[in-house]
CSV table of C-alpha atoms in Angstrom, one decimal:
chain,number,residue,atom,x,y,z
A,1303,UNK,CA,22.0,21.0,1.7
A,1304,UNK,CA,19.5,20.6,-1.2
A,1305,UNK,CA,17.3,23.6,-2.0
A,1306,UNK,CA,14.7,24.6,-4.5
A,1307,UNK,CA,14.1,28.2,-5.5
A,1308,UNK,CA,11.0,29.1,-7.6
A,1309,UNK,CA,9.5,32.4,-8.7
A,1310,UNK,CA,7.4,34.3,-6.1
A,1311,UNK,CA,3.7,34.6,-6.9
A,1312,UNK,CA,0.9,35.2,-7.2
A,1313,UNK,CA,0.9,35.0,-11.0
A,1314,UNK,CA,-2.3,36.2,-12.8
A,1315,UNK,CA,-2.8,35.5,-16.4
A,1316,UNK,CA,-5.5,35.7,-18.9
A,1317,UNK,CA,-6.9,32.6,-20.5
A,1318,UNK,CA,-4.9,31.3,-23.4
A,1319,UNK,CA,-1.7,33.3,-22.2
A,1320,UNK,CA,1.6,31.7,-22.1
A,1321,UNK,CA,2.8,30.5,-18.7
A,1322,UNK,CA,6.4,30.2,-17.3
A,1323,UNK,CA,7.2,29.4,-13.7
A,1324,UNK,CA,11.0,29.5,-13.0
A,1325,UNK,CA,12.6,26.9,-10.8
A,1326,UNK,CA,16.2,26.5,-10.0
A,1327,UNK,CA,17.9,24.1,-7.6
A,1328,UNK,CA,21.0,23.2,-5.7
A,1329,UNK,CA,21.9,19.6,-5.0
A,1330,UNK,CA,25.0,17.6,-4.3
A,1331,UNK,CA,24.3,14.7,-6.7
A,1332,UNK,CA,22.0,13.8,-9.5
A,1333,UNK,CA,18.4,14.6,-8.2
A,1334,UNK,CA,15.1,13.7,-9.9
A,1335,UNK,CA,13.0,16.8,-10.4
A,1336,UNK,CA,9.2,17.2,-10.2
A,1337,UNK,CA,6.5,19.6,-10.5
A,1338,UNK,CA,3.4,19.1,-8.3
A,1339,UNK,CA,0.1,20.9,-8.5
A,1340,UNK,CA,-2.2,21.6,-5.6
A,1341,UNK,CA,-5.8,22.7,-6.3
A,1342,UNK,CA,-7.7,24.6,-3.5
A,1343,UNK,CA,-8.5,22.3,-0.6
A,1344,UNK,CA,-6.8,19.3,-2.0
A,1345,UNK,CA,-3.5,17.3,-1.7
A,1346,UNK,CA,-0.7,17.5,-4.1
A,1347,UNK,CA,-0.8,15.8,-7.5
A,1348,UNK,CA,2.3,14.9,-9.5
A,1349,UNK,CA,2.2,16.9,-12.7
A,1350,UNK,CA,5.4,15.8,-14.3
A,1351,UNK,CA,8.9,14.6,-13.6
A,1352,UNK,CA,12.4,14.2,-15.1
A,1353,UNK,CA,15.0,11.9,-13.7
A,1354,UNK,CA,18.2,12.8,-15.7
A,1355,UNK,CA,19.7,15.8,-17.5
A,1356,UNK,CA,18.0,16.9,-20.8
A,1357,UNK,CA,14.9,14.8,-19.9
A,1358,UNK,CA,11.7,16.6,-20.8
A,1359,UNK,CA,8.7,15.9,-18.5
A,1360,UNK,CA,5.2,16.7,-20.0
A,1361,UNK,CA,1.6,16.3,-19.0
A,1362,UNK,CA,-1.7,18.1,-19.7
A,1363,UNK,CA,0.0,20.6,-22.0
A,1364,UNK,CA,2.7,21.4,-19.3
A,1365,UNK,CA,6.3,20.9,-20.0
A,1366,UNK,CA,9.6,21.2,-18.1
A,1367,UNK,CA,13.2,20.3,-19.2
A,1368,UNK,CA,15.9,19.2,-16.7
A,1369,UNK,CA,18.8,21.6,-17.5
A,1370,UNK,CA,21.8,20.4,-15.5
A,1371,UNK,CA,24.1,23.2,-16.9
A,1372,UNK,CA,21.7,25.9,-15.6
A,1373,UNK,CA,20.4,23.8,-12.6
A,1374,UNK,CA,16.8,24.7,-13.8
A,1375,UNK,CA,13.5,23.0,-14.3
A,1376,UNK,CA,11.2,25.8,-15.5
A,1377,UNK,CA,7.5,24.9,-16.0
A,1378,UNK,CA,5.8,26.1,-19.2
A,1379,UNK,CA,2.4,25.9,-20.9
A,1380,UNK,CA,1.5,27.5,-24.2
A,1381,UNK,CA,-2.1,28.3,-23.4
A,1382,UNK,CA,-3.5,28.3,-19.9
A,1383,UNK,CA,-7.0,27.7,-18.9
A,1384,UNK,CA,-9.0,28.8,-15.9
A,1385,UNK,CA,-8.9,25.2,-14.7
A,1386,UNK,CA,-5.2,25.5,-14.3
A,1387,UNK,CA,-5.6,27.9,-11.4
A,1388,UNK,CA,-3.7,26.2,-8.5
A,1389,UNK,CA,-0.5,26.4,-6.6
A,1390,UNK,CA,2.5,24.8,-8.4
A,1391,UNK,CA,5.4,23.4,-6.4
A,1392,UNK,CA,8.8,22.5,-7.9
A,1393,UNK,CA,10.6,19.7,-6.0
A,1394,UNK,CA,13.7,17.5,-6.1
A,1395,UNK,CA,14.4,14.1,-4.7
A,1396,UNK,CA,17.8,12.9,-3.9
A,1397,UNK,CA,19.5,10.3,-1.6
A,1398,UNK,CA,21.6,12.1,1.0
A,1399,UNK,CA,24.8,10.8,2.5
A,1400,UNK,CA,23.0,10.6,5.9
A,1401,UNK,CA,20.5,8.3,4.5
A,1402,UNK,CA,17.7,10.8,4.6
A,1403,UNK,CA,15.1,10.4,1.8
A,1404,UNK,CA,12.7,13.2,1.1
A,1405,UNK,CA,11.3,15.6,-1.4
A,1406,UNK,CA,12.7,19.1,-1.1
A,1407,UNK,CA,10.0,21.6,-2.2
A,1408,UNK,CA,10.1,25.1,-3.4
A,1409,UNK,CA,7.7,27.6,-1.7
A,1410,UNK,CA,5.1,27.3,-4.4
A,1411,UNK,CA,3.7,29.6,-6.9
A,1412,UNK,CA,0.0,30.5,-6.9
A,1413,UNK,CA,-1.4,30.9,-10.4
A,1414,UNK,CA,-4.7,32.5,-11.2
A,1415,UNK,CA,-6.2,32.4,-14.7
A,1416,UNK,CA,-9.0,34.9,-15.4
A,1417,UNK,CA,-11.4,34.4,-18.3
B,632,UNK,CA,-8.5,3.2,-8.6
B,633,UNK,CA,-5.6,2.7,-6.3
B,634,UNK,CA,-5.2,5.7,-4.1
B,635,UNK,CA,-4.1,7.3,-0.9
B,636,UNK,CA,-7.1,8.1,1.4
B,637,UNK,CA,-7.0,10.4,4.5
B,638,UNK,CA,-9.7,10.7,7.1
B,639,UNK,CA,-11.2,12.8,8.2
B,640,UNK,CA,-10.9,15.7,5.7
B,641,UNK,CA,-11.5,18.2,8.5
B,642,UNK,CA,-10.7,17.8,12.1
B,643,UNK,CA,-11.4,20.1,15.0
B,644,UNK,CA,-9.9,19.5,18.4
B,645,UNK,CA,-9.3,21.4,21.5
B,646,UNK,CA,-6.1,22.8,22.7
B,647,UNK,CA,-4.2,20.0,24.5
B,648,UNK,CA,-6.7,17.2,23.5
B,649,UNK,CA,-5.0,14.3,21.8
B,650,UNK,CA,-6.0,13.7,18.2
B,651,UNK,CA,-5.3,11.0,15.6
B,652,UNK,CA,-5.3,11.4,11.8
B,653,UNK,CA,-5.5,8.4,9.6
B,654,UNK,CA,-4.2,7.5,6.2
B,655,UNK,CA,-4.8,4.4,4.1
B,656,UNK,CA,-3.3,3.3,0.7
B,657,UNK,CA,-4.2,0.7,-1.8
B,658,UNK,CA,-1.0,1.1,-3.8
B,659,UNK,CA,0.9,-1.4,-1.8
B,660,UNK,CA,3.8,1.0,-1.5
B,661,UNK,CA,6.6,0.4,0.9
B,662,UNK,CA,7.0,4.0,2.1
B,663,UNK,CA,4.4,6.2,3.8
B,664,UNK,CA,5.1,9.8,4.7
B,665,UNK,CA,3.5,12.4,6.9
B,666,UNK,CA,3.8,16.2,5.9
B,667,UNK,CA,2.6,19.3,7.7
B,668,UNK,CA,1.6,22.2,5.4
B,669,UNK,CA,0.8,25.6,6.9
B,670,UNK,CA,-1.0,28.2,5.0
B,671,UNK,CA,0.8,29.4,1.9
B,672,UNK,CA,3.9,27.3,2.7
B,673,UNK,CA,5.5,24.3,1.1
B,674,UNK,CA,4.8,20.9,2.8
B,675,UNK,CA,7.3,20.0,5.6
B,676,UNK,CA,8.2,16.4,6.1
B,677,UNK,CA,7.5,15.2,9.7
B,678,UNK,CA,8.5,11.5,9.4
B,679,UNK,CA,8.2,8.5,7.2
B,680,UNK,CA,8.0,4.7,7.4
B,681,UNK,CA,9.9,2.4,5.2
B,682,UNK,CA,8.0,-0.8,5.7
B,683,UNK,CA,8.1,-1.0,9.6
B,684,UNK,CA,11.2,1.1,9.9
B,685,UNK,CA,10.3,4.5,11.4
B,686,UNK,CA,12.4,7.6,10.4
B,687,UNK,CA,11.8,10.8,12.3
B,688,UNK,CA,13.0,14.2,10.9
B,689,UNK,CA,15.4,15.9,13.3
B,690,UNK,CA,13.3,19.0,13.8
B,691,UNK,CA,9.9,17.2,14.2
B,692,UNK,CA,8.5,18.0,17.7
B,693,UNK,CA,8.1,15.2,20.2
B,694,UNK,CA,4.4,16.1,20.3
B,695,UNK,CA,4.1,14.2,16.9
B,696,UNK,CA,4.0,10.4,16.9
B,697,UNK,CA,3.2,7.9,14.1
B,698,UNK,CA,2.1,4.3,13.9
B,699,UNK,CA,2.0,1.9,11.0
B,700,UNK,CA,0.2,-1.3,12.1
B,701,UNK,CA,0.3,-2.8,8.5
B,702,UNK,CA,1.3,-1.9,5.0
B,703,UNK,CA,-2.0,-0.2,4.2
B,704,UNK,CA,-2.5,2.1,7.2
B,705,UNK,CA,-0.6,4.9,8.9
B,706,UNK,CA,-1.6,7.1,11.7
B,707,UNK,CA,-0.5,10.5,12.9
B,708,UNK,CA,-0.9,11.2,16.6
B,709,UNK,CA,-0.6,14.6,18.1
B,710,UNK,CA,-0.4,14.2,21.8
B,711,UNK,CA,-1.1,17.7,23.0
B,712,UNK,CA,-2.1,19.9,20.1
B,713,UNK,CA,-1.1,23.7,20.4
B,714,UNK,CA,-2.4,26.6,18.4
B,715,UNK,CA,0.6,26.4,16.2
B,716,UNK,CA,-0.2,22.8,15.0
B,717,UNK,CA,-3.3,24.0,13.1
B,718,UNK,CA,-2.4,23.1,9.5
B,719,UNK,CA,-3.1,20.7,6.6
B,720,UNK,CA,-1.6,17.3,7.2
B,721,UNK,CA,-0.7,15.4,4.1
B,722,UNK,CA,0.0,11.7,3.8
B,723,UNK,CA,1.9,10.4,0.9
B,724,UNK,CA,3.3,7.1,-0.4
B,725,UNK,CA,6.1,5.9,-2.7
B,726,UNK,CA,7.3,2.5,-3.8
B,727,UNK,CA,10.8,3.1,-2.7
B,728,UNK,CA,12.4,6.0,-0.8
B,729,UNK,CA,14.3,7.8,-3.4
B,730,UNK,CA,13.7,8.6,-7.2
B,731,UNK,CA,10.0,8.0,-6.8
B,732,UNK,CA,7.2,10.5,-7.2
B,733,UNK,CA,5.2,10.6,-4.0
B,734,UNK,CA,1.4,9.9,-4.2
B,735,UNK,CA,-0.5,12.3,-2.0
B,736,UNK,CA,-3.9,12.0,-0.2
B,737,UNK,CA,-6.2,15.0,-0.2
B,738,UNK,CA,-5.1,15.9,3.4
B,739,UNK,CA,-6.8,16.5,6.7
B,740,UNK,CA,-7.2,20.1,7.7
B,741,UNK,CA,-6.7,20.3,11.5
B,742,UNK,CA,-8.2,23.2,13.5
B,743,UNK,CA,-7.4,23.9,17.2
B,744,UNK,CA,-9.9,25.6,19.4
């Protein structure tokens, strides 16, 4: 079945540091890929998405490129802020042969940014 | 703003006492989902409605039920909550079932006494 593997956290960075959170996936077809962010005590918010190979999703300074050859969708930001402290989830969406439709999430990576 | 609203934000119930969580949406989306998220874990899909068509995940316990009386509202009923059901419950919507980002509510944190 489909699966998403993302780097274990927690990740602690100083403000203005460069961020990379690795994400790789396995899927049988051509999934759409997503990064969601969850701030403390809140639900998930879509951060960015990519629907086909070589697409780059971007939002709020975050970027991720859909790499089919390496089955990866790594999240990057050039300069993190304290307000970026949250849990980040990589996810994929694919229609299965059994007709099951759902997001498959990674386990999440907790990011803490210190001043 | 169009959004997904969950009530209440925090719910406390007693062991074995039925509880209902509610979700409403102003997005007019066809699909509504319920997820269970335990501490430091990824959300786990319990079931979803595509319009009025209910789709239960194979490993969702029978203790969990859902109702969708109309497009805007969806309810999660836990018939006899156990201590293991303490979690954050997230409602989400999408226009169609696949290839759509899901829009999440802020969740209801359920505690069991």
